[in-house]
Amino acid sequence: MNEYDSNRIYDLAKKINYEQTKNFNEADCYVLNTCHIREKATDKVYHDIGRVKKIFKNKKKPIVIVTGCVAQAEGEILLQNEKYIDAVLGPQSYHIFNKTLLKVEKSNDQVNSTEFNVVEKFDELNFIYNSNNKVSSFLTIQEGCDKFCKFCVVPYTRGEEYSRSINEISNECKTLVSNGAKEITLLGQNVNAYNYNGHKLSTLINEISKIKDLKRIRYTTSHPVDFTEDLIQVHKHNEKLMPLIHLPIQSGSNKILKAMNRKHNIKDYLDIINKLKKANSSVRFSSDFIIGYPGETEKDFKETLSILKEVEFINTYSFVFSPRPGTPAAKLKEVDINLAKERLIIFQKISNEIKMRYRKDLFNKTRKVLIENKMNTKDKFFGRDEHFNSIVIKNKNDLRGLIIKVKILTGNQNTLFGTVIEKEKSENFAA
Ligand code: SAM
Ligand code: SF4
């Protein structure tokens, strides 16, 4: 979502004649768009400002604006501790970026804008052309969260759940497609909690799949509690909807899930997985895990390993629990950090083995790949298959924006390498 937000901030800044520079050393204004989900985020802000200070030691000070969730959570402290920062802007107030920037240009006062103005934000952004022209683009449809998992800062930094209207999403989607997008990933902190006047994510997906030149649709991140039957049915019937479902579980232990206030248990989770597999046999799953949550015993950890093996996630994002200031879990007694790190290593080793088994099974098979970019290396292109696997191919002609059939030859944890077997009729493939 920060990538989407950064692009939108840039679209706004263009209106007052700012333009992006590729040279880090020469900007007039630095915007640090931050994430607060795990620790060290604030340290990173101070570190980056240190870099800027060094570059401009004997030159006129550039404008420095901190945006995103660190600005929201710690804006006042940042302004007090670091006078080099000119403004902090929360994730729900960045529509006033230009107003803030112009104010900073004229005065020496530090500006703090961390109100929750999500409705106003999207009302304003709807009139700002989305200039993103990537083959695969992000589109925010929902923001915020009402679930209050005990470890998570999102409800405090992004505010309560808000869904944009189907109409405005559809219009923005058409803009992105006319800019060249073939794939759209619908974004939300709880994307499947999307609800606009009773219209759910399933309706929205079916609506945007009517856009002819849009070939692929993805969405992230889902919460198990909001995974309703209508969404499962879209995975059965909608060919544009990609069959890789990112469904964070966090832990394999019911005791820990309860302690986290996750609102789902292992049975609920497995029921969804089984229904989805029944609806569409090509679906695969990825997930998020927190290792070493306060109170996690060896037994709880073993249960996490067992769910990992049972579902055979083809990709996982796993982190040691990070106490976030202001969240209820931050007050709990932590698992010994060395033990938590050891568990993380064991978890990731098994997860990688599962991933590699799945990948080896793809060798010599054909995948439909949407080509996104030309790589720096000559004649090499990067794309993704339906399961979001990164695939690199070699080809003389420019294949960007096409869905092509690729035979997988080899691969590693990060990338699969293949050869083009069919491209002429590429655009006609159902993605
Ligand atoms: N809304 C999604 C859900 O509930 O499944 C997840 C969104 S959250 C922004 C992204 C991921 O960050 C979470 O799934 C979780 O694994 C991880 N995360 C959040 N807070 C964390 C913390 N305090 N320590 C470690 N990981 C954390
Ligand atoms: Fe955070 Fe997701 Fe829980 Fe909301 S549902 S509090 S975003 S982890």
XYZ file of C-alpha atoms and ligand atoms in Angstrom:
466
model
C 0.000 0.000 0.000
C 2.909 2.321 0.631
C 3.925 1.899 -3.009
C 0.418 2.946 -4.091
C 0.470 5.883 -1.633
C 3.937 6.992 -2.783
C 2.764 7.061 -6.408
C -0.289 9.075 -5.450
C 1.839 11.556 -3.478
C 3.964 11.948 -6.587
C 0.848 12.471 -8.756
C -0.168 15.249 -6.355
C 3.283 16.887 -6.255
C 3.373 17.036 -10.063
C 0.458 19.487 -9.863
C 2.759 22.031 -8.229
C 5.591 21.357 -10.649
C 7.704 18.962 -8.642
C 9.194 16.058 -10.543
C 10.864 12.820 -9.547
C 14.640 12.650 -9.616
C 16.598 9.438 -9.928
C 19.617 11.069 -8.331
C 19.321 10.710 -4.564
C 21.832 13.521 -3.984
C 20.091 16.335 -5.782
C 16.481 16.588 -4.573
C 14.866 19.810 -3.354
C 12.392 17.806 -1.338
C 12.649 14.352 0.267
C 9.516 12.400 1.137
C 10.066 9.451 3.448
C 6.984 7.253 3.230
C 7.182 4.953 6.217
C 5.798 1.671 7.549
C 5.324 1.053 11.277
C 4.319 -2.602 11.269
C 7.516 -3.915 12.845
C 10.298 -2.336 14.921
C 13.232 -0.273 13.634
C 10.915 1.809 11.417
C 11.619 4.974 13.415
C 15.373 4.271 13.527
C 15.275 4.009 9.756
C 13.711 7.482 9.484
C 16.498 9.025 11.607
C 19.088 7.076 9.635
C 17.740 8.270 6.272
C 17.582 11.854 7.490
C 21.207 11.478 8.615
C 22.114 10.521 5.043
C 20.325 13.567 3.649
C 22.004 15.845 6.219
C 25.423 14.563 5.175
C 24.737 15.210 1.483
C 23.517 18.756 2.165
C 26.111 19.656 4.822
C 27.444 22.645 2.883
C 24.382 23.304 0.767
C 20.910 24.798 1.208
C 18.757 22.469 3.317
C 16.193 20.522 1.274
C 12.590 20.099 2.438
C 12.074 16.848 4.370
C 8.586 15.419 4.833
C 7.849 12.166 6.681
C 4.636 10.460 5.599
C 2.995 7.106 6.397
C 2.362 5.197 9.589
C 5.515 6.219 11.498
C 4.449 9.844 10.968
C 1.002 8.921 12.276
C 2.228 7.026 15.331
C 5.230 9.130 16.316
C 4.850 12.414 14.414
C 5.096 14.741 17.395
C 8.198 12.988 18.759
C 9.829 13.032 15.319
C 9.263 16.782 15.001
C 10.643 17.408 18.482
C 13.699 15.180 18.099
C 14.660 16.108 14.574
C 14.400 19.756 13.597
C 15.529 18.832 10.084
C 12.006 17.416 9.476
C 9.699 20.075 8.035
C 6.427 18.185 8.179
C 4.805 14.912 9.187
C 1.771 13.695 7.264
C -0.294 10.674 8.327
C -1.525 8.082 5.813
C -5.046 9.534 5.928
C -3.960 13.136 5.392
C -1.615 12.974 2.431
C -4.203 14.566 0.118
C -3.052 17.879 1.663
C 0.537 17.128 0.637
C 0.731 20.093 -1.754
C -0.784 22.518 0.728
C 1.759 21.319 3.295
C 4.663 21.538 0.876
C 3.751 25.084 -0.199
C 3.410 26.111 3.452
C 6.839 24.657 4.247
C 8.346 26.472 1.255
C 7.175 29.779 2.712
C 7.806 29.398 6.436
C 10.172 27.795 8.916
C 7.406 26.307 11.070
C 7.162 22.535 11.338
C 3.786 21.136 10.207
C 1.996 18.202 11.854
C -0.974 16.761 9.897
C -2.066 13.465 11.342
C -5.851 13.703 11.272
C -7.950 10.789 10.012
C -9.560 12.251 6.896
C -9.940 9.130 4.794
C -13.222 10.207 3.116
C -11.809 13.608 2.232
C -8.585 11.975 1.044
C -10.223 9.754 -1.546
C -12.711 12.497 -2.541
C -9.713 14.625 -3.414
C -7.582 11.862 -4.974
C -10.437 10.913 -7.322
C -9.703 14.137 -9.202
C -5.987 13.482 -9.454
C -4.961 11.471 -12.498
C -3.268 8.192 -11.542
C -0.183 8.218 -13.762
C 1.055 4.740 -12.852
C 1.797 2.898 -16.111
C 3.060 -0.440 -14.870
C 1.843 -3.700 -16.428
C 0.926 -4.815 -12.913
C -0.515 -2.011 -10.786
C -1.834 -1.615 -7.268
C -5.199 -0.066 -6.491
C -6.319 0.708 -2.926
C -9.976 -0.166 -2.420
C -10.184 -0.387 1.345
C -8.235 1.016 4.251
C -8.026 0.614 7.976
C -9.051 -2.124 10.319
C -11.619 -2.707 13.082
C -10.249 -6.053 14.227
C -7.635 -5.015 16.771
C -5.349 -8.032 16.811
C -3.384 -7.510 19.996
C -0.005 -7.251 18.252
C -0.903 -4.867 15.438
C -0.586 -1.093 14.965
C -2.790 -0.825 11.879
C -6.071 0.105 13.635
C -4.196 2.948 15.357
C -2.247 4.209 12.338
C -4.670 3.699 9.431
C -7.844 4.145 11.467
C -11.183 2.406 11.110
C -12.323 0.378 8.089
C -13.289 2.414 5.074
C -14.291 1.189 1.603
C -14.206 3.274 -1.563
C -17.187 3.231 -3.918
C -17.367 0.649 -6.726
C -17.729 3.483 -9.181
C -14.570 5.342 -8.190
C -12.548 2.110 -8.036
C -13.830 1.085 -11.438
C -12.924 4.481 -12.924
C -9.412 4.365 -11.474
C -9.047 0.817 -12.740
C -10.012 1.939 -16.263
C -7.399 4.702 -16.063
C -4.699 2.216 -15.051
C -5.716 -0.168 -17.841
C -5.628 2.632 -20.391
C -2.124 3.428 -19.064
C -1.098 -0.147 -19.904
C -1.987 -2.214 -16.832
C -2.938 -5.826 -17.582
C -3.048 -6.869 -13.960
C -4.532 -5.055 -10.966
C -3.935 -5.977 -7.361
C -6.734 -4.655 -5.181
C -5.339 -3.497 -1.860
C -6.636 -3.184 1.660
C -5.418 -3.926 5.156
C -8.468 -6.191 5.268
C -9.305 -6.264 1.629
C -12.046 -8.875 1.904
C -13.815 -6.815 4.572
C -14.558 -4.488 1.623
C -18.149 -3.330 1.920
C -19.557 -0.392 0.036
C -23.257 0.050 0.757
C -23.606 -3.732 1.033
C -21.522 -4.455 -2.083
C -18.748 -6.854 -1.209
C -15.370 -7.706 -2.690
C -16.927 -10.467 -4.819
C -19.206 -7.913 -6.540
C -16.334 -5.524 -7.084
C -14.132 -8.228 -8.655
C -16.929 -9.276 -11.008
C -17.530 -5.644 -11.906
C -13.936 -4.770 -12.806
C -13.406 -8.037 -14.640
C -15.747 -6.585 -17.302
C -12.910 -4.239 -18.311
C -11.806 -5.907 -21.533
C -8.078 -5.243 -21.516
C -7.693 -6.121 -17.869
C -6.408 -9.708 -17.910
C -5.646 -10.520 -14.293
C -7.004 -9.561 -10.886
C -5.449 -10.187 -7.482
C -6.273 -8.886 -4.010
C -4.397 -8.634 -0.743
C -4.510 -8.941 2.282
C -7.433 -11.089 3.334
C -8.591 -11.968 6.803
C -10.012 -15.476 7.395
C -13.070 -14.097 9.219
C -14.169 -12.162 6.120
C -13.653 -15.043 3.697
C -17.312 -15.544 2.834
C -18.970 -18.016 0.444
C -19.532 -15.398 -2.290
C -15.771 -14.765 -2.487
C -15.079 -18.494 -2.673
C -17.545 -18.702 -5.567
C -15.724 -15.953 -7.500
C -12.634 -18.159 -7.377
C -14.732 -20.860 -9.018
C -16.237 -18.786 -11.794
C -14.065 -15.769 -12.538
C -11.185 -16.683 -14.851
C -9.466 -13.318 -14.436
C -9.103 -13.844 -10.697
C -5.703 -15.411 -10.010
C -5.588 -18.613 -7.955
C -2.961 -17.580 -5.391
C -4.643 -16.627 -2.150
C -2.695 -14.814 0.520
C -4.470 -15.679 3.748
C -2.549 -14.814 6.919
C -3.000 -17.303 9.736
C -0.276 -16.026 12.163
C -0.114 -19.210 14.277
C -1.104 -22.883 14.200
C -2.143 -22.873 17.845
C -5.734 -22.133 18.863
C -4.466 -20.910 22.228
C -2.188 -18.343 20.579
C -4.808 -17.288 18.024
C -7.179 -16.568 20.904
C -4.481 -14.639 22.778
C -3.857 -12.612 19.618
C -7.594 -11.822 19.289
C -7.550 -13.214 15.755
C -11.265 -14.174 15.826
C -10.631 -17.407 13.854
C -9.395 -20.797 14.925
C -7.568 -23.541 13.039
C -10.762 -25.345 12.064
C -12.291 -22.152 10.603
C -9.101 -21.619 8.638
C -8.885 -25.145 7.279
C -12.578 -25.079 6.345
C -11.928 -22.058 4.100
C -8.877 -23.709 2.549
C -10.847 -26.874 1.783
C -13.815 -24.982 0.334
C -11.488 -22.994 -1.910
C -9.696 -26.148 -3.104
C -13.056 -27.720 -3.880
C -14.208 -24.626 -5.767
C -11.022 -24.378 -7.807
C -8.395 -27.107 -7.855
C -5.649 -24.764 -9.069
C -5.700 -22.512 -5.971
C -2.563 -22.348 -3.853
C -1.966 -20.469 -0.620
C 0.525 -18.127 0.952
C 0.411 -16.804 4.498
C 1.879 -14.633 7.268
C 3.188 -16.078 10.532
C 4.309 -14.475 13.773
C 6.832 -16.645 15.582
C 7.447 -16.315 19.328
C 4.232 -14.495 20.240
C 4.062 -13.971 24.025
C 3.038 -17.259 25.662
C 4.083 -19.435 22.686
C 5.282 -22.793 24.080
C 7.128 -25.572 22.267
C 3.746 -27.287 21.795
C 2.219 -24.167 20.215
C 5.210 -23.838 17.900
C 4.928 -27.504 16.855
C 1.272 -26.848 15.990
C 2.421 -23.959 13.779
C 4.844 -26.288 11.999
C 2.099 -28.818 11.563
C -0.310 -26.349 9.879
C 2.549 -25.211 7.649
C 3.053 -28.785 6.462
C -0.651 -29.558 6.210
C -1.595 -26.607 3.985
C 1.700 -26.709 2.056
C 1.863 -22.933 1.659
C 3.836 -22.130 -1.453
C 5.090 -18.942 0.150
C 5.199 -17.610 3.704
C 6.174 -14.319 5.330
C 7.369 -15.013 8.840
C 8.739 -12.708 11.507
C 9.593 -12.888 15.158
C 6.987 -11.043 17.243
C 7.846 -7.378 17.461
C 6.271 -5.458 20.371
C 4.687 -2.330 18.964
C 4.245 0.669 21.264
C 0.602 1.265 22.179
C -0.621 -2.240 21.322
C -1.891 -4.560 24.109
C 0.663 -7.279 23.254
C 3.536 -4.873 23.900
C 2.835 -5.187 27.636
C 3.074 -8.997 27.649
C 6.068 -11.037 28.749
C 8.105 -11.854 25.670
C 9.401 -15.258 24.646
C 13.193 -15.362 24.991
C 14.468 -13.661 21.833
C 17.096 -16.306 21.084
C 14.512 -19.067 21.377
C 12.128 -17.118 19.108
C 14.913 -16.657 16.537
C 15.766 -20.369 16.668
C 12.109 -21.209 16.044
C 12.001 -18.765 13.147
C 14.982 -20.488 11.512
C 13.345 -23.926 11.895
C 10.062 -22.563 10.523
C 11.676 -20.903 7.512
C 13.751 -23.985 6.693
C 10.642 -26.176 6.517
C 8.717 -23.505 4.628
C 11.530 -23.245 2.067
C 11.595 -27.023 1.619
C 7.856 -27.019 0.885
C 8.289 -24.105 -1.509
C 11.160 -25.836 -3.318
C 9.194 -29.097 -3.650
C 6.329 -27.197 -5.222
C 8.751 -25.381 -7.540
C 10.552 -28.513 -8.654
C 7.198 -29.946 -9.542
C 6.796 -27.068 -12.011
C 9.977 -27.962 -13.916
C 9.167 -29.028 -17.514
C 5.596 -27.787 -17.091
C 3.939 -24.909 -18.938
C 2.939 -21.735 -17.099
C 1.027 -18.724 -18.357
C 3.226 -15.736 -17.632
C 2.344 -12.054 -17.736
C 5.513 -10.261 -18.790
C 6.005 -7.142 -16.659
C 9.488 -5.744 -17.318
C 12.562 -5.916 -19.460
C 15.537 -6.669 -17.244
C 18.842 -4.821 -17.300
C 20.513 -7.909 -18.713
C 20.127 -8.032 -22.481
C 17.045 -9.816 -23.899
C 15.801 -10.944 -20.500
C 12.256 -10.364 -19.326
C 10.582 -10.673 -15.939
C 7.029 -11.868 -15.446
C 4.728 -13.748 -13.098
C 2.579 -16.818 -13.472
C -0.891 -17.304 -11.987
C 0.589 -18.290 -8.616
C 2.660 -15.091 -8.504
C 5.934 -16.975 -9.074
C 8.679 -14.738 -10.482
C 9.728 -16.051 -13.882
C 12.624 -14.951 -16.066
C 12.754 -15.698 -19.789
C 15.039 -14.782 -22.660
C 13.540 -13.301 -25.799
C 14.583 -10.950 -28.601
C 11.217 -9.201 -29.052
C 9.591 -6.959 -26.493
C 6.965 -9.047 -24.739
C 5.919 -6.555 -22.062
C 2.196 -6.657 -21.326
C 1.667 -10.029 -23.000
C 0.603 -13.278 -21.416
C 2.767 -15.992 -22.896
C 3.169 -19.718 -22.436
C 6.493 -20.564 -20.834
C 8.064 -23.958 -20.221
C 9.881 -23.920 -16.861
C 13.424 -25.254 -17.179
C 14.905 -24.659 -13.761
C 14.672 -22.410 -10.727
C 15.578 -21.531 -7.171
C 13.817 -20.146 -4.061
C 13.298 -16.759 -5.676
C 13.040 -17.216 -9.415
C 12.000 -19.745 -12.037
C 13.710 -19.709 -15.431
C 11.892 -20.749 -18.576
C 11.657 -20.650 -22.318
C 8.859 -19.214 -24.443
C 6.842 -21.906 -26.163
C 4.018 -19.851 -27.609
C 3.522 -16.161 -28.010
C 1.703 -15.329 -31.235
C -1.782 -15.827 -29.854
C -0.631 -14.727 -26.431
C -3.143 -11.975 -25.840
C -6.023 -14.341 -26.410
C -5.140 -16.663 -23.544
C -7.552 -16.529 -20.681
C -5.209 -15.492 -17.901
N -4.750 -7.732 7.893
C -3.943 -8.843 7.643
C -4.370 -9.979 8.536
O -4.920 -9.737 9.570
O -4.134 -11.103 8.242
C -2.471 -8.579 7.871
C -1.950 -7.216 7.672
S -0.535 -6.811 8.642
C -0.428 -5.190 8.093
C 0.771 -7.674 7.819
C 1.474 -8.707 8.649
O 2.430 -8.111 9.498
C 0.611 -9.524 9.574
O -0.045 -10.571 8.905
C 1.587 -10.031 10.614
O 2.067 -11.312 10.310
C 2.715 -9.004 10.564
N 2.750 -8.245 11.820
C 1.891 -7.296 12.234
N 2.214 -6.861 13.460
C 3.304 -7.556 13.842
C 4.093 -7.582 15.017
N 3.814 -6.801 16.047
N 5.153 -8.435 15.060
C 5.449 -9.244 14.026
N 4.731 -9.275 12.881
C 3.659 -8.445 12.794
Fe -3.642 -5.832 11.940
Fe -4.736 -7.511 10.151
Fe -5.263 -7.794 12.742
Fe -6.240 -5.694 11.428
S -6.760 -7.872 11.089
S -5.345 -5.662 13.443
S -4.568 -5.263 9.992
S -3.253 -8.037 11.706
